[in-house]
Coordinates of C-alpha atoms in Angstrom, one line a residue:
M1 CA 22.3 144.1 50.5
A2 CA 19.7 145.2 53.1
D3 CA 16.8 147.3 52.0
H4 CA 17.2 150.5 54.0
T5 CA 13.5 151.3 53.8
Q6 CA 13.2 148.2 56.2
T7 CA 13.8 149.0 59.8
N8 CA 13.2 145.6 61.3
L9 CA 16.2 143.7 59.8
I10 CA 17.1 140.3 61.2
T11 CA 20.8 140.2 61.8
L12 CA 22.8 137.1 62.6
S13 CA 23.3 138.3 66.2
R14 CA 19.6 138.9 66.6
H15 CA 18.6 135.6 65.0
V16 CA 21.0 133.6 67.2
L17 CA 19.8 135.4 70.3
A18 CA 16.2 134.6 69.4
E19 CA 17.2 130.9 69.0
Q20 CA 18.9 131.1 72.4
R21 CA 15.8 132.4 74.1
A22 CA 13.8 129.5 72.5
H23 CA 15.9 127.0 74.5
K24 CA 15.5 127.3 78.2
D25 CA 18.7 125.4 78.9
A26 CA 20.9 127.6 76.7
T27 CA 23.7 129.3 78.5
G28 CA 24.5 131.9 75.8
D29 CA 28.1 130.6 75.5
L30 CA 27.6 129.3 71.9
T31 CA 26.0 132.7 71.0
L32 CA 29.1 134.5 72.2
L33 CA 31.4 132.1 70.3
L34 CA 29.4 132.7 67.1
V35 CA 29.8 136.5 67.6
S36 CA 33.5 136.0 67.6
I37 CA 33.3 133.8 64.4
Q38 CA 31.3 136.4 62.5
L39 CA 33.8 139.1 63.6
G40 CA 36.6 137.0 62.1
C41 CA 34.6 136.5 58.9
K42 CA 34.1 140.3 58.5
F43 CA 37.8 140.9 59.1
V44 CA 38.8 138.3 56.5
A45 CA 36.2 139.6 54.0
T46 CA 37.7 143.1 54.2
C47 CA 41.2 141.6 53.7
V48 CA 40.0 139.6 50.6
R49 CA 38.4 142.7 49.1
K50 CA 41.6 144.7 49.2
A51 CA 44.1 141.9 48.8
G52 CA 45.3 143.0 45.3
I53 CA 45.6 146.6 46.4
V54 CA 47.7 146.0 49.5
N55 CA 49.8 143.1 48.1
L56 CA 48.2 140.3 50.0
T57 CA 48.1 138.0 47.0
G58 CA 51.0 135.7 46.2
L59 CA 53.0 133.3 48.3
A60 CA 54.1 133.9 51.9
G61 CA 57.3 131.9 51.3
D62 CA 56.4 128.9 53.4
T63 CA 54.3 125.7 53.3
N64 CA 51.6 124.5 55.6
V65 CA 51.3 121.1 57.3
Q66 CA 49.6 119.7 54.2
G67 CA 52.7 120.5 52.1
E68 CA 50.8 123.2 50.3
D69 CA 52.3 126.6 49.5
Q70 CA 50.9 129.2 51.9
K71 CA 49.4 132.3 50.5
K72 CA 49.8 135.6 52.4
L73 CA 46.0 135.7 52.9
D74 CA 46.2 132.1 54.3
V75 CA 48.5 133.2 57.1
L76 CA 46.6 136.4 57.8
A77 CA 43.2 134.6 57.9
N78 CA 44.6 131.9 60.2
E79 CA 45.9 134.6 62.7
I80 CA 42.6 136.5 62.5
F81 CA 40.5 133.4 63.5
I82 CA 42.9 132.2 66.2
N83 CA 42.8 135.6 67.8
S84 CA 39.1 136.1 67.4
L85 CA 38.3 132.6 68.8
R86 CA 40.7 133.0 71.7
S87 CA 39.2 136.3 72.7
S88 CA 35.7 134.8 73.0
G89 CA 36.8 133.1 76.3
K90 CA 34.7 130.1 75.3
V91 CA 37.3 128.0 73.4
A92 CA 39.6 125.4 75.0
I93 CA 41.1 123.9 71.9
M94 CA 41.4 124.7 68.2
V95 CA 42.5 122.8 65.1
S96 CA 43.4 124.8 62.0
E97 CA 44.4 123.5 58.5
E98 CA 47.4 125.8 58.7
D99 CA 48.8 124.4 62.0
E100 CA 50.4 121.0 62.4
D101 CA 49.3 120.4 66.0
V102 CA 46.2 121.3 68.0
I103 CA 46.1 124.8 69.5
I104 CA 45.5 124.7 73.3
V105 CA 44.0 127.9 74.7
S106 CA 45.7 128.9 78.0
A107 CA 43.6 129.1 81.1
K108 CA 44.0 132.9 81.4
D109 CA 42.1 133.2 78.0
R110 CA 39.2 131.0 79.1
D111 CA 36.1 132.1 80.9
P112 CA 36.2 129.9 84.1
A113 CA 32.4 130.1 84.4
G114 CA 31.6 129.3 80.8
H115 CA 31.2 126.0 78.9
A116 CA 34.3 125.3 76.8
Y117 CA 34.2 124.5 73.1
A118 CA 36.5 123.0 70.5
V119 CA 36.6 124.7 67.1
V120 CA 38.0 123.1 63.9
F121 CA 38.5 125.4 60.9
D122 CA 40.0 125.9 57.5
P123 CA 40.7 129.7 57.6
L124 CA 40.8 130.2 53.9
D125 CA 39.6 127.3 51.7
G126 CA 40.3 127.6 48.0
S127 CA 43.2 130.1 48.5
S128 CA 44.9 128.9 45.3
N129 CA 42.2 130.8 43.5
I130 CA 42.8 134.1 45.2
E131 CA 44.6 135.8 42.4
A132 CA 42.0 134.7 39.9
G133 CA 39.2 136.4 41.8
V134 CA 37.3 133.2 42.4
S135 CA 35.1 132.8 45.5
I136 CA 37.0 131.4 48.5
G137 CA 35.8 130.9 52.0
T138 CA 36.2 129.9 55.7
I139 CA 34.9 126.5 57.0
F140 CA 34.3 125.8 60.7
G141 CA 32.8 123.2 63.0
I142 CA 32.2 123.3 66.7
Y143 CA 32.3 120.6 69.4
K144 CA 31.5 120.8 73.1
V145 CA 34.5 119.8 75.1
A146 CA 33.8 116.6 77.0
P147 CA 32.8 117.0 80.7
G148 CA 35.9 117.1 82.9
S149 CA 38.3 117.7 79.9
T150 CA 40.6 120.7 79.9
G151 CA 40.8 120.4 76.1
T152 CA 42.8 117.7 74.3
A153 CA 42.9 116.2 70.8
K154 CA 40.3 113.6 72.0
D155 CA 37.8 116.4 72.1
V156 CA 38.0 116.8 68.3
L157 CA 38.8 113.2 67.3
R158 CA 35.1 112.3 67.5
A159 CA 32.3 111.5 65.0
G160 CA 31.0 114.4 63.0
R161 CA 27.5 113.8 64.4
D162 CA 28.8 115.1 67.7
M163 CA 29.2 118.6 66.4
V164 CA 26.9 121.2 67.9
C165 CA 27.3 123.8 65.1
A166 CA 29.0 124.1 61.7
G167 CA 29.1 126.7 58.9
Y168 CA 31.1 128.4 56.2
C169 CA 31.6 132.0 55.1
M170 CA 32.1 132.6 51.3
Y171 CA 33.9 135.6 50.1
G172 CA 32.9 136.5 46.5
S173 CA 30.6 139.0 44.8
S174 CA 29.0 139.2 48.2
T175 CA 30.0 137.7 51.6
S176 CA 27.6 134.9 52.6
L177 CA 27.6 133.0 55.8
V178 CA 25.7 129.7 56.1
L179 CA 25.2 128.3 59.5
S180 CA 23.5 125.4 61.3
T181 CA 23.2 124.5 65.0
G182 CA 21.5 121.2 64.1
N183 CA 17.8 120.1 64.5
G184 CA 17.3 120.2 60.7
S185 CA 17.8 124.0 60.4
V186 CA 20.2 125.8 58.1
S187 CA 20.2 129.6 57.6
G188 CA 22.0 131.9 55.2
Y189 CA 23.1 135.4 55.9
T190 CA 24.6 138.1 53.6
L191 CA 27.0 140.8 54.8
D192 CA 25.6 144.3 54.4
T193 CA 28.8 146.3 54.3
T194 CA 27.0 149.6 54.8
I195 CA 26.0 148.7 58.3
G196 CA 28.6 146.0 59.0
E197 CA 26.1 143.2 59.8
F198 CA 25.2 139.8 58.4
I199 CA 21.5 140.0 57.4
L200 CA 19.3 136.9 57.3
T201 CA 18.6 136.4 53.6
H202 CA 18.1 132.6 53.3
P203 CA 16.0 131.3 56.1
N204 CA 15.4 127.5 56.4
I205 CA 17.5 126.4 53.5
R206 CA 16.4 123.1 52.0
I207 CA 18.3 121.1 49.3
P208 CA 16.1 119.8 46.5
A209 CA 15.7 116.0 46.7
R210 CA 17.2 115.7 43.2
G211 CA 19.3 118.2 41.3
K212 CA 20.5 118.7 37.7
I213 CA 24.2 119.6 38.4
Y214 CA 27.3 117.5 39.2
S215 CA 30.5 119.0 40.5
I216 CA 33.8 117.1 40.3
N217 CA 37.3 117.6 38.9
E218 CA 36.9 115.5 35.7
G219 CA 40.6 116.1 35.0
N220 CA 41.2 113.2 37.4
S221 CA 38.8 110.8 35.8
V222 CA 41.5 108.6 34.5
Y223 CA 42.4 107.8 38.2
W224 CA 38.8 107.1 39.4
D225 CA 37.6 103.7 40.5
S226 CA 35.0 101.8 38.4
A227 CA 32.0 102.8 40.6
C228 CA 32.8 106.5 40.4
T229 CA 33.4 106.3 36.7
E230 CA 30.1 104.5 36.0
Y231 CA 28.1 106.9 38.2
F232 CA 29.3 110.1 36.6
S233 CA 29.1 108.6 33.1
S234 CA 25.5 107.8 33.8
L235 CA 24.7 111.4 34.6
K236 CA 25.9 112.4 31.1
T237 CA 23.8 109.8 29.3
R238 CA 20.8 110.1 31.5
T239 CA 17.3 110.0 29.8
V240 CA 13.8 110.9 31.1
D241 CA 10.8 109.5 29.2
G242 CA 13.1 108.5 26.4
K243 CA 14.6 112.0 25.9
P244 CA 18.1 113.1 26.8
A245 CA 18.3 114.7 30.2
P246 CA 22.0 114.9 31.1
Y247 CA 23.2 116.7 34.2
S248 CA 25.2 119.9 33.8
A249 CA 28.8 120.1 34.9
R250 CA 29.8 122.9 37.2
Y251 CA 33.2 122.9 39.0
V252 CA 34.9 126.0 40.5
G253 CA 37.7 124.2 42.4
S254 CA 36.9 126.0 45.7
M255 CA 34.9 123.7 48.0
V256 CA 33.0 126.5 49.6
A257 CA 31.8 127.8 46.3
D258 CA 30.9 124.4 44.9
V259 CA 29.1 123.3 48.0
H260 CA 27.3 126.6 48.3
R261 CA 25.8 126.2 44.8
T262 CA 25.0 122.5 45.6
I263 CA 23.1 123.5 48.7
L264 CA 21.1 126.1 47.0
Y265 CA 20.4 124.4 43.6
G266 CA 20.8 120.7 44.4
G267 CA 22.8 118.0 42.6
I268 CA 26.0 116.3 43.8
F269 CA 29.5 117.5 44.8
A270 CA 32.3 115.0 44.9
Y271 CA 36.0 114.7 45.7
P272 CA 36.6 110.9 45.5
A273 CA 39.5 108.8 46.5
D274 CA 41.5 107.7 43.4
K275 CA 44.7 106.2 42.3
K276 CA 46.6 109.4 43.1
S277 CA 44.9 110.0 46.5
A278 CA 44.0 106.6 47.9
H279 CA 42.4 108.2 51.0
G280 CA 40.8 111.2 49.3
K281 CA 42.1 114.7 49.5
L282 CA 39.7 116.8 51.6
R283 CA 40.3 116.8 55.4
V284 CA 37.8 115.1 57.6
L285 CA 37.6 117.5 60.6
Y286 CA 37.4 120.9 59.1
E287 CA 36.2 120.3 55.5
C288 CA 34.2 117.1 55.3
F289 CA 32.5 117.1 58.7
P290 CA 31.2 120.8 58.7
M291 CA 29.9 120.5 55.1
A292 CA 28.3 117.1 55.7
F293 CA 26.6 118.6 58.9
L294 CA 25.2 121.5 56.9
V295 CA 24.0 119.3 54.0
E296 CA 22.3 116.8 56.2
N297 CA 20.5 119.5 58.2
A298 CA 19.3 120.9 54.9
G299 CA 17.8 117.6 53.9
G300 CA 20.6 116.1 51.9
R301 CA 23.1 113.3 52.3
A302 CA 26.9 113.0 52.6
T303 CA 28.9 109.8 52.2
T304 CA 32.3 108.4 51.5
G305 CA 30.6 106.2 49.0
T306 CA 30.3 103.3 51.5
Q307 CA 29.8 105.1 54.8
R308 CA 28.0 108.1 56.2
I309 CA 30.5 110.9 56.6
L310 CA 29.2 112.0 60.0
D311 CA 29.7 108.5 61.4
M312 CA 33.4 108.5 60.8
V313 CA 35.8 108.8 63.8
P314 CA 39.1 110.3 62.6
M315 CA 42.3 109.0 64.0
A316 CA 44.4 112.1 63.3
I317 CA 43.5 115.8 63.1
H318 CA 44.5 116.2 59.5
Q319 CA 43.1 112.9 58.3
R320 CA 41.7 112.9 54.7
S321 CA 38.6 111.2 53.2
P322 CA 36.7 110.9 50.0
I323 CA 33.4 112.7 50.0
F324 CA 30.2 112.8 48.0
L325 CA 27.4 115.2 49.2
G326 CA 24.3 116.9 47.9
S327 CA 20.7 116.1 47.1
R328 CA 19.3 113.0 48.9
D329 CA 18.3 111.0 45.8
D330 CA 21.5 111.8 43.9
V331 CA 23.7 110.7 46.7
A332 CA 21.6 107.6 47.2
D333 CA 22.1 106.7 43.5
L334 CA 25.9 107.1 44.0
E335 CA 25.8 104.8 47.1
A336 CA 23.8 102.2 45.2
C337 CA 26.5 102.3 42.4
Y338 CA 29.2 101.6 45.0
A339 CA 27.2 98.9 46.6
K340 CA 26.7 97.2 43.2
H341 CA 30.4 97.2 42.5
A342 CA 31.3 96.0 46.0
N343 CA 28.8 93.1 45.6
G344 CA 30.2 92.2 42.2
A345 CA 33.8 92.2 43.5
A346 CA 32.7 90.0 46.4
K347 CA 31.1 87.4 44.0
E348 CA 34.3 87.2 41.9
Q349 CA 36.4 86.3 45.0

């Protein structure tokens, strides 16, 4: 929370406006869009806090496009962000985890003089943990619509490196928003509920080059490939100067919570492809890309094991992918393990 003896607080709006003034070619459109996103985050944070009191937990009685049971808060959070983004006047197209098709914003809801953006988002990641009181969150990424385009699926079916902004908002013991507009800068803000503003609390976030924590669902280890099995086994038997120095295991099961800890403390987060999910489980556009964008701008790495995540070009809006992200050296070790196994398999052929 903000120290109310301080009268010169740096809010998210103030920080983004300062960044805008630093770029002479900035139009202010992205700033207005981010104002709409933070409004959506505040609204959802309020709903999460009172979910158990006003009966917002439990199932809504339907499933989403992923075949997952929708929670009542899933549906509400989705409506909140769609309405908030549409009202900005700066969005031409949206992709949500909860909607099967792209959402095209009508011409009457667009600012004819403004630059149009495409926004991809998971309105409530980790919603299966709602009733357990575990941290959940919203993940989003922003693309500029291609010149001349009125907003189509092609504007989002692009490499993650084309994003102009990405972030997430975590709803837990406090509400934290982590944001990057690229150029190697990542900032963290905490919601001060007494004044209703996100306050800059973590400027210039940098991921340690190597961490001491790994985060993966080891309940699926029987389904892993040989490279994944070898790498994570090596973290448990690791030694330094002849003394045991194993990594600690930490896994919440909510991507936002696990990645937030990884960004702050270092280490590696993973959701690999396996025998059950041959193409991985996390969605490329609104889970893998935004988190990879943040991690890379904070000095880390993100990979499928064999390819940089942000170099992927998805073929479908709900396409899935394996992902490993976190500290630079940890992810490099993982990639080396996959390369070793790939070379060994090639020699056997």
